[in-house]
CSV table of N, CA and C in Angstrom, one decimal:
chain,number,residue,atom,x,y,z
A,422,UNK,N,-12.5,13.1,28.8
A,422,UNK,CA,-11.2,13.4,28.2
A,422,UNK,C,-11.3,13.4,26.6
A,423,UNK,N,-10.5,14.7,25.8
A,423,UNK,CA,-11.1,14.5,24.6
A,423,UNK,C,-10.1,13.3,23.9
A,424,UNK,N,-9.9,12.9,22.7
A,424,UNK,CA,-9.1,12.0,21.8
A,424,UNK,C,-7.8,12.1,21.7
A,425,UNK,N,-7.3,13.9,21.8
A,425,UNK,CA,-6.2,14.2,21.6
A,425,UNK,C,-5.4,13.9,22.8
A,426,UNK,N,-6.2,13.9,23.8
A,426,UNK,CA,-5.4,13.8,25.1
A,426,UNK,C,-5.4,12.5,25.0
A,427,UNK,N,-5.9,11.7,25.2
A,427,UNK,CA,-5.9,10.1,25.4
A,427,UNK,C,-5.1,9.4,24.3
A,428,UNK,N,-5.0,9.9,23.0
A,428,UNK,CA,-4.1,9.7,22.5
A,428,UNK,C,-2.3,9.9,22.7
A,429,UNK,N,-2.6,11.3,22.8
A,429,UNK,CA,-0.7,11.8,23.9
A,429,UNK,C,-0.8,10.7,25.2
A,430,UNK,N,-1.9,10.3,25.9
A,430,UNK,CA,-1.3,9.8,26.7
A,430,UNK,C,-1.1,7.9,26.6
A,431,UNK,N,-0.8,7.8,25.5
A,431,UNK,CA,-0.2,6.5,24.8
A,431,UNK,C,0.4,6.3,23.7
A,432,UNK,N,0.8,7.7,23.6
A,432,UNK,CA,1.9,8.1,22.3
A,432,UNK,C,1.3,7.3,21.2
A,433,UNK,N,0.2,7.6,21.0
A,433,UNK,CA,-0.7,6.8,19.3
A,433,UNK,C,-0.3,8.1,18.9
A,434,UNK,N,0.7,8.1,17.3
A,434,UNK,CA,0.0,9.1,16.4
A,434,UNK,C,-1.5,8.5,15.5
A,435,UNK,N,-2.2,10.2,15.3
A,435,UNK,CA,-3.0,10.3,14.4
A,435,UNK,C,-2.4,9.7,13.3
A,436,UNK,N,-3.5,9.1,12.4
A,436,UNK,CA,-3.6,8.3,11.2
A,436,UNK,C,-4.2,8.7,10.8
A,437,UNK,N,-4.3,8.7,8.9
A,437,UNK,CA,-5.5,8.5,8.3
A,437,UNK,C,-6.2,8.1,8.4
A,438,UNK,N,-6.0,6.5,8.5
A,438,UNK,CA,-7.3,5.8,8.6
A,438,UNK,C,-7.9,6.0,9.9
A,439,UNK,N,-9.2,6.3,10.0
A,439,UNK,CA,-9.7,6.5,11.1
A,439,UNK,C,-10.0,8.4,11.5
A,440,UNK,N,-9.4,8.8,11.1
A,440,UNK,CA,-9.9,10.3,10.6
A,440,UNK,C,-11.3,10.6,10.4
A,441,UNK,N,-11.7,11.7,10.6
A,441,UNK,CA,-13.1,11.8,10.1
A,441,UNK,C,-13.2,11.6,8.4
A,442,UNK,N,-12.4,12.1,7.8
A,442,UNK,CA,-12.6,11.7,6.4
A,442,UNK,C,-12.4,10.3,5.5
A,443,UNK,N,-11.6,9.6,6.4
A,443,UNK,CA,-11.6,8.6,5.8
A,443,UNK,C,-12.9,8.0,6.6
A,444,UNK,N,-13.6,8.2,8.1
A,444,UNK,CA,-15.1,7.5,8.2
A,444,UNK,C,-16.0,8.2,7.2
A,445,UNK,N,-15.9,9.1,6.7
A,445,UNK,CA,-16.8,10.0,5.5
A,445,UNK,C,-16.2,9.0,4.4
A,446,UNK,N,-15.6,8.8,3.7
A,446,UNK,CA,-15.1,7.3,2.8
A,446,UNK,C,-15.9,6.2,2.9
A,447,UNK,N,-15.4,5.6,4.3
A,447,UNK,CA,-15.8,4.4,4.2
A,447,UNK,C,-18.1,4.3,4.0
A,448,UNK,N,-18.5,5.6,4.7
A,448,UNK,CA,-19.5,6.3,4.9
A,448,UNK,C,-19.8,5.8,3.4
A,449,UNK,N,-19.6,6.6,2.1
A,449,UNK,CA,-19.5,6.8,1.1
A,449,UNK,C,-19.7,5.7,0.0
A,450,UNK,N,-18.7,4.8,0.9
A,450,UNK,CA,-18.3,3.3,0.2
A,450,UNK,C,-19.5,2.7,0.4
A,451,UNK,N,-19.9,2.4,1.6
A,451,UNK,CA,-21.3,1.8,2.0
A,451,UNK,C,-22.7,2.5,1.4
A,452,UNK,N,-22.9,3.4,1.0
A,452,UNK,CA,-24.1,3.8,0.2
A,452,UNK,C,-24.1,3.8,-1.2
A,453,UNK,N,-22.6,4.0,-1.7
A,453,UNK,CA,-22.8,3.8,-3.3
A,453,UNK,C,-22.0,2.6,-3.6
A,454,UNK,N,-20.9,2.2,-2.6
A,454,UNK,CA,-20.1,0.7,-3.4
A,454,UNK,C,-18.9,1.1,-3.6
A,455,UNK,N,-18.3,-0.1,-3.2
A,455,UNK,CA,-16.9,0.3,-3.5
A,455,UNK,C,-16.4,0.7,-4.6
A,456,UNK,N,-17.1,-0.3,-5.9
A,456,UNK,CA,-16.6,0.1,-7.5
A,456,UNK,C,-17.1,1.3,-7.6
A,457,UNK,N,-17.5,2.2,-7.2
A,457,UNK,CA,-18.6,3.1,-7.9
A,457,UNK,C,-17.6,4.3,-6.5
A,458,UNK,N,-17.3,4.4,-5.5
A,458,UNK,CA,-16.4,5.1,-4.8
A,458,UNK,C,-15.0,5.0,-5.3
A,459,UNK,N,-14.5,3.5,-5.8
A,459,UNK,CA,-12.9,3.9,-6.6
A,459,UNK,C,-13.0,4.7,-7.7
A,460,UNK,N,-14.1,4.4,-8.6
A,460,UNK,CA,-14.2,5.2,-9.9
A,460,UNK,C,-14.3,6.9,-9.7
A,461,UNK,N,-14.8,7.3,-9.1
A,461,UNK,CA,-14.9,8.3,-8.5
A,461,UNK,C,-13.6,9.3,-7.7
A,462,UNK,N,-13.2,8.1,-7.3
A,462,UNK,CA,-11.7,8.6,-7.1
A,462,UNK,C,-10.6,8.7,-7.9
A,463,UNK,N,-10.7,7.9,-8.6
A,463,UNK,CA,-9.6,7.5,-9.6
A,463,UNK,C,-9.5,8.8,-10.6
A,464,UNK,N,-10.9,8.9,-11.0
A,464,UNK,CA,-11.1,9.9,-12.1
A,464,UNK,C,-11.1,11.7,-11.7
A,465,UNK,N,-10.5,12.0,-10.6
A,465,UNK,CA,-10.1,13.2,-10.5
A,465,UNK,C,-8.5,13.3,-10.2
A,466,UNK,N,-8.5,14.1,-10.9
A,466,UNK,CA,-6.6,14.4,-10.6
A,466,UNK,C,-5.8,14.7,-9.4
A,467,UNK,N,-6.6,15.4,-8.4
A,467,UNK,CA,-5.9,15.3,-6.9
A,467,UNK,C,-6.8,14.5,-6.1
A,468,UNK,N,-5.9,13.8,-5.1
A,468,UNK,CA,-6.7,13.2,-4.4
A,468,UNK,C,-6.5,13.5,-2.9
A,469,UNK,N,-7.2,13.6,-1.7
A,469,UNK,CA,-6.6,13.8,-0.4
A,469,UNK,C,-5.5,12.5,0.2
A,470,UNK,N,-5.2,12.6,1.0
A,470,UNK,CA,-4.4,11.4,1.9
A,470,UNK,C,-5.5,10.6,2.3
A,471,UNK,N,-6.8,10.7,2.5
A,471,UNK,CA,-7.4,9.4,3.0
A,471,UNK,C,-8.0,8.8,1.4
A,472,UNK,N,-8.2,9.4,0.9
A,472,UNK,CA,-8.4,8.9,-0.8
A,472,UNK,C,-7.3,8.2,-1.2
A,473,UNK,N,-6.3,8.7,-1.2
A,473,UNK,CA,-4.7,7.6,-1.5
A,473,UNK,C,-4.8,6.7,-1.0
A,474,UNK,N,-5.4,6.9,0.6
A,474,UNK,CA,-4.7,5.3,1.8
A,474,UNK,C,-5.7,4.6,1.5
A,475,UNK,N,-6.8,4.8,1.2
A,475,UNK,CA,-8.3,3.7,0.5
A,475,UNK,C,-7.8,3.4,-0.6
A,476,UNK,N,-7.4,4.1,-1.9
A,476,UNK,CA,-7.1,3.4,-3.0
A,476,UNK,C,-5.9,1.9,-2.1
A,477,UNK,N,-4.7,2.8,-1.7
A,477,UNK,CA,-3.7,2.0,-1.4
A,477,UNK,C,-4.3,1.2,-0.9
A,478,UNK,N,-5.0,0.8,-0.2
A,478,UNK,CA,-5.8,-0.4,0.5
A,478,UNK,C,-6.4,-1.1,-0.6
A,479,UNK,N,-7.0,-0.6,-1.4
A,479,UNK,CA,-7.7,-1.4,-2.2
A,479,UNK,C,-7.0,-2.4,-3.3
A,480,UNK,N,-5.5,-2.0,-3.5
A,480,UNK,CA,-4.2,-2.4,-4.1
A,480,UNK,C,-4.1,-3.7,-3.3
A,481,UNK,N,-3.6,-3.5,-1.9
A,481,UNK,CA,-3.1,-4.6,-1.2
A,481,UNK,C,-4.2,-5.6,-1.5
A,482,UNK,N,-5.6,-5.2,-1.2
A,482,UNK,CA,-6.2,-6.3,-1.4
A,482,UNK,C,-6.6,-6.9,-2.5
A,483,UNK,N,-6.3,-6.4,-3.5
A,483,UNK,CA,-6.5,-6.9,-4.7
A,483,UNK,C,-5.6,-7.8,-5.1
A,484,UNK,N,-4.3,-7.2,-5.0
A,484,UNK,CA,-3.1,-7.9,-5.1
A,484,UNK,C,-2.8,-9.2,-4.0
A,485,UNK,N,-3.1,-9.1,-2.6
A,485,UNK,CA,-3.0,-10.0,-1.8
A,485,UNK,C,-3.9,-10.9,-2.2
A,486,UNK,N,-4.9,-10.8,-2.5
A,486,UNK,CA,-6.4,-12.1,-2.6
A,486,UNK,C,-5.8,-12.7,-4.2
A,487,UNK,N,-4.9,-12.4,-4.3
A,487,UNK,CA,-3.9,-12.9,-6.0
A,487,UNK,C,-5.6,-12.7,-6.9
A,488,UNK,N,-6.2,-11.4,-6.9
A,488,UNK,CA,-7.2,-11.7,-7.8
A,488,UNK,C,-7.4,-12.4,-9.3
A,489,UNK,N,-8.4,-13.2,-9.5
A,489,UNK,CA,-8.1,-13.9,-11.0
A,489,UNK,C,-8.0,-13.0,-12.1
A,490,UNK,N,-8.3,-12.1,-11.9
A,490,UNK,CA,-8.4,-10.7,-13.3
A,490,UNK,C,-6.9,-10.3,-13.4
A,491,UNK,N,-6.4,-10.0,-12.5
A,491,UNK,CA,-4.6,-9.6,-12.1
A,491,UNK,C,-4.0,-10.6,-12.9
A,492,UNK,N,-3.8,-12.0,-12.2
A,492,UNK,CA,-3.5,-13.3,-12.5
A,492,UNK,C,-3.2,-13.0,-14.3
A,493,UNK,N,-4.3,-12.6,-15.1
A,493,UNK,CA,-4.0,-12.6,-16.7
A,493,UNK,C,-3.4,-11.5,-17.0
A,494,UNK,N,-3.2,-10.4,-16.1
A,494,UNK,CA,-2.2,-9.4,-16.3
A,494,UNK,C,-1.4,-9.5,-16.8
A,495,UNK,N,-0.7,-9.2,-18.1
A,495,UNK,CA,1.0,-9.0,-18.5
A,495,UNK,C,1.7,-9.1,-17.7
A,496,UNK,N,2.5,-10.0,-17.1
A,496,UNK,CA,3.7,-9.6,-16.1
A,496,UNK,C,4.7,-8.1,-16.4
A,497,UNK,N,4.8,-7.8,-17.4
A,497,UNK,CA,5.2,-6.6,-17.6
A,497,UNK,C,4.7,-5.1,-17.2
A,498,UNK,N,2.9,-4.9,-17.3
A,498,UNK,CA,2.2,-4.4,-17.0
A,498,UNK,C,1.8,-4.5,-15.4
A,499,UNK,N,1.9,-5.4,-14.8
A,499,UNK,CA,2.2,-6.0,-13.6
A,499,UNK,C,3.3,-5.1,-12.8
A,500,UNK,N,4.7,-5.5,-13.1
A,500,UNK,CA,6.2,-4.9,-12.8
A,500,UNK,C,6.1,-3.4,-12.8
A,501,UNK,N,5.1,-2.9,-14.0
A,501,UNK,CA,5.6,-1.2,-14.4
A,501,UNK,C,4.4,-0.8,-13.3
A,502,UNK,N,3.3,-1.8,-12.6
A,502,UNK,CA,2.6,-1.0,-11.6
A,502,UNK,C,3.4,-1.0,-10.3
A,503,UNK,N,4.2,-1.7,-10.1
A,503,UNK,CA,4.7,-1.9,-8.7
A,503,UNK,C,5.7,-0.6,-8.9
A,504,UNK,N,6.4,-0.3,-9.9
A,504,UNK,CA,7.6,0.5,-10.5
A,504,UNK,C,6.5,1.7,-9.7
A,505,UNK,N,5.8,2.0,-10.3
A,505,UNK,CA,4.9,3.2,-10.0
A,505,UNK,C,4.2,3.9,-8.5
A,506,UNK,N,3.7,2.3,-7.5
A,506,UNK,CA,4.0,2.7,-6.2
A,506,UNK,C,5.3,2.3,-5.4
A,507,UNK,N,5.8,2.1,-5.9
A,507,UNK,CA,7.6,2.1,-5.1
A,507,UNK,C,7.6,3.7,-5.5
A,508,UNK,N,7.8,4.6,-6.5
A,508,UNK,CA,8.3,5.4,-6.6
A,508,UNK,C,7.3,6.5,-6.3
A,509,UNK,N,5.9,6.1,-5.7
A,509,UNK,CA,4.8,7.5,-4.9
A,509,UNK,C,5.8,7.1,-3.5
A,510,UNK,N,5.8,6.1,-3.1
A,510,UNK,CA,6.4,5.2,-1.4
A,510,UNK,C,7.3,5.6,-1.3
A,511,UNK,N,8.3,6.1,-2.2
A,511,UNK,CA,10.1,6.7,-2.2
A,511,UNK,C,9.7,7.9,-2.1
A,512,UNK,N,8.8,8.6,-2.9
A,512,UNK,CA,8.1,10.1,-2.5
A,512,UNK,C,7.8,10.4,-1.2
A,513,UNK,N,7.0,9.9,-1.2
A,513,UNK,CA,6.1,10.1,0.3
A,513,UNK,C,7.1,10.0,1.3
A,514,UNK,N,7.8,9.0,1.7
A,514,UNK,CA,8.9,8.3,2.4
A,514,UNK,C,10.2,9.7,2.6
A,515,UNK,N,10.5,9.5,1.4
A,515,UNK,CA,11.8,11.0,0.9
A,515,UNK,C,11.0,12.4,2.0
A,516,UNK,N,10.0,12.8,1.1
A,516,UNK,CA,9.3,14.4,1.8
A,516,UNK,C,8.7,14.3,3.2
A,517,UNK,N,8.4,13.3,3.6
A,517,UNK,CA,7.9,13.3,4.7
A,517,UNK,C,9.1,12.8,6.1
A,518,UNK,N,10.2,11.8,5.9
A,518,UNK,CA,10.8,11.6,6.6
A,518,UNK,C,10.5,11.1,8.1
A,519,UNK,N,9.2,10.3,7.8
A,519,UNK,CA,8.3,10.1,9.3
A,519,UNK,C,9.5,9.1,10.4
A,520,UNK,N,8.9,9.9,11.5
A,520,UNK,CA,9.3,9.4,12.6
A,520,UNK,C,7.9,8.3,13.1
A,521,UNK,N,9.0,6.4,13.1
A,521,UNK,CA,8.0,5.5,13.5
A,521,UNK,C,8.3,4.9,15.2
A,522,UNK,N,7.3,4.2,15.0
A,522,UNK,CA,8.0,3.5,16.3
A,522,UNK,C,8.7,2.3,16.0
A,523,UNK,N,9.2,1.5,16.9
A,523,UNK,CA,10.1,0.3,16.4
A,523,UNK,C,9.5,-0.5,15.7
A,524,UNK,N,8.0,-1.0,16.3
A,524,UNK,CA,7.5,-2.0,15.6
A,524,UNK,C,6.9,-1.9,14.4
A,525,UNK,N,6.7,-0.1,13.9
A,525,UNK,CA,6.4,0.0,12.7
A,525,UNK,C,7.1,-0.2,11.8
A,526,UNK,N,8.1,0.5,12.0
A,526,UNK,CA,9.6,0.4,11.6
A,526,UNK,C,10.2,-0.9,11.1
A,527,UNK,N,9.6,-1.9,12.0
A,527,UNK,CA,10.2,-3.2,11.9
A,527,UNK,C,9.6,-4.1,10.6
A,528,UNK,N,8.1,-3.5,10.8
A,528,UNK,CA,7.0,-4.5,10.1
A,528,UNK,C,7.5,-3.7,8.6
A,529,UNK,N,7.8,-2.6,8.2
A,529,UNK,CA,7.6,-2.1,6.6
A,529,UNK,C,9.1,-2.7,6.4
A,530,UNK,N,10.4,-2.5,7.7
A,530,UNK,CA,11.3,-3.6,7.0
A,530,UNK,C,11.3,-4.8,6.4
A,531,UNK,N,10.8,-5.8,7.1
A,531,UNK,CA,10.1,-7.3,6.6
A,531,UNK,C,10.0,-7.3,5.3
A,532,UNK,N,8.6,-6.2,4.9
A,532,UNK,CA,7.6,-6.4,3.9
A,532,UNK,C,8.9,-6.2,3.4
A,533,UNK,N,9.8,-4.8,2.9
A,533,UNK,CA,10.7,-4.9,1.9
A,533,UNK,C,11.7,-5.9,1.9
A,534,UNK,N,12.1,-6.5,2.6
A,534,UNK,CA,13.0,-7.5,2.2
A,534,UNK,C,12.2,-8.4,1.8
A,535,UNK,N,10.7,-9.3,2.1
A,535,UNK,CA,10.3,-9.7,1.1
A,535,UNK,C,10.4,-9.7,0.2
A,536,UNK,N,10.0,-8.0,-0.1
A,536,UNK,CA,10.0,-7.3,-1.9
A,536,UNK,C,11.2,-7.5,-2.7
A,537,UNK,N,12.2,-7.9,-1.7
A,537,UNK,CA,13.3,-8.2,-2.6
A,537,UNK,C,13.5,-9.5,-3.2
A,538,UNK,N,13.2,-10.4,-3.3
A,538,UNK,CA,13.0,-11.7,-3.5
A,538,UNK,C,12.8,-11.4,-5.6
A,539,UNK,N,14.3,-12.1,-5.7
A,539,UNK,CA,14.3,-11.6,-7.4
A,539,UNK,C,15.4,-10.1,-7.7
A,540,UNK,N,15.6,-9.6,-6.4
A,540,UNK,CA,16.4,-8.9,-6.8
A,540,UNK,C,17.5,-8.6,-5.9
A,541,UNK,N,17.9,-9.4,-4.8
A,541,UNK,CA,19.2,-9.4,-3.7
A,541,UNK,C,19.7,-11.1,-4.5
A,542,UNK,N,20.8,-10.5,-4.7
A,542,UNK,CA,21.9,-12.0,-5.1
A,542,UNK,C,21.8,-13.1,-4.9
A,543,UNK,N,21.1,-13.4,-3.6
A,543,UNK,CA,21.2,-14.6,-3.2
A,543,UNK,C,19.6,-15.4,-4.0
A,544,UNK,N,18.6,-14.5,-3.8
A,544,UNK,CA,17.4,-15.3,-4.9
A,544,UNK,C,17.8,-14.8,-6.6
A,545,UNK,N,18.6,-14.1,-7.0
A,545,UNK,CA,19.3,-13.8,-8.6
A,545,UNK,C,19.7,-15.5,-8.9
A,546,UNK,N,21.0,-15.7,-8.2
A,546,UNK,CA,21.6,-17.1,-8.2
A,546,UNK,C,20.2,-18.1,-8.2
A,547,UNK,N,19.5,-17.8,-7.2
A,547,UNK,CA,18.3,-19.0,-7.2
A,547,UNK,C,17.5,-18.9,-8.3
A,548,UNK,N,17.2,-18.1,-9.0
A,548,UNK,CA,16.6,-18.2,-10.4
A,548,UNK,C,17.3,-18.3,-11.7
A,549,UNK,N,18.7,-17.8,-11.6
A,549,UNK,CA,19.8,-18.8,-12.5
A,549,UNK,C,19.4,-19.9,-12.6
A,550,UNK,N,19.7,-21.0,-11.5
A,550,UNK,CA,20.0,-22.1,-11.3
A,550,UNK,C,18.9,-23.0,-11.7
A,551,UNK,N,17.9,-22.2,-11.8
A,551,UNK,CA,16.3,-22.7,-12.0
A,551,UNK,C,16.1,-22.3,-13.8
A,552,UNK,N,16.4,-21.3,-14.2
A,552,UNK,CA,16.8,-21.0,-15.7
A,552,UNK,C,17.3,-22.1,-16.0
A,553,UNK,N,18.7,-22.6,-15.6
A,553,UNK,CA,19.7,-23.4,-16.4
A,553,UNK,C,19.0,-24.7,-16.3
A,554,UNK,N,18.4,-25.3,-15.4
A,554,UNK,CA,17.9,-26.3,-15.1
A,554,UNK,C,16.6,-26.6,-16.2
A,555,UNK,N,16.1,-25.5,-16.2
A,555,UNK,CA,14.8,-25.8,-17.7
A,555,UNK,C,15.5,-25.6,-18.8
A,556,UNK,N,16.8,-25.2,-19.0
A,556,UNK,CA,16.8,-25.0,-20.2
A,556,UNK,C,17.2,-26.8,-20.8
């Protein structure tokens, strides 16, 4: 049975990851390095979708392992990077209009209401009250 069929018959859509080009990436990554595959990415002006979803991967994990180099980041310089993939994520999200399943659906809900923390009322008030208290 080839992929495509076995896939329709458990309603998986196709992904990037896992594409032949993104195994040609990861392929890539392992012979020259990751620093040496981001730079290479970085420094051309179009990228494909499995080049985005590697960089984008390489974000989360940078950002999730609270790397120590980030850490001395400008908080400002910080805010105007997230400013910058919220508004490719509002792009992508807007033009493409994907159809998910629930549980995907469910899990990118979470993550954003996380993301809101600092900017829905109820944690605004909680950082008031923590303002007023140091002052």
């Amino acid at each position: 049975m080839e992929e495509e069929e076995i896939l329709g018959m458990f309603v998986l859509p196709r992904t990037v990851v896992g594409s032949e080009e993104w195994e040609l990436l990861e392929k890539k990554e392992n012979s020259i390095g990751t620093e040496a595959l981001f730079e290479e990415i970085i420094s051309k002006k179009l990228w494909s979708n499995a080049e985005i979803s590697w960089v984008l991967k390489r974000l989360v994990y940078h950002f999730g392992k609270k790397d120590s180099l980030i850490k001395k980041a400008p908080p400002e310089r910080l805010a105007s990077s997230m400013s910058v993939i919220l508004r490719a994520f509002y792009l992508v999200f807007d033009l493409s209009d994907p159809l998910m399943e629930d549980n995907t659906r469910s899990y990118i809900c979470s993550k954003l209401v996380d993301a809101t923390w600092g900017i829905n009322q109820r944690t605004r008030t909680y950082l008031e009250k923590i303002a007023e208290k140091n002052s």
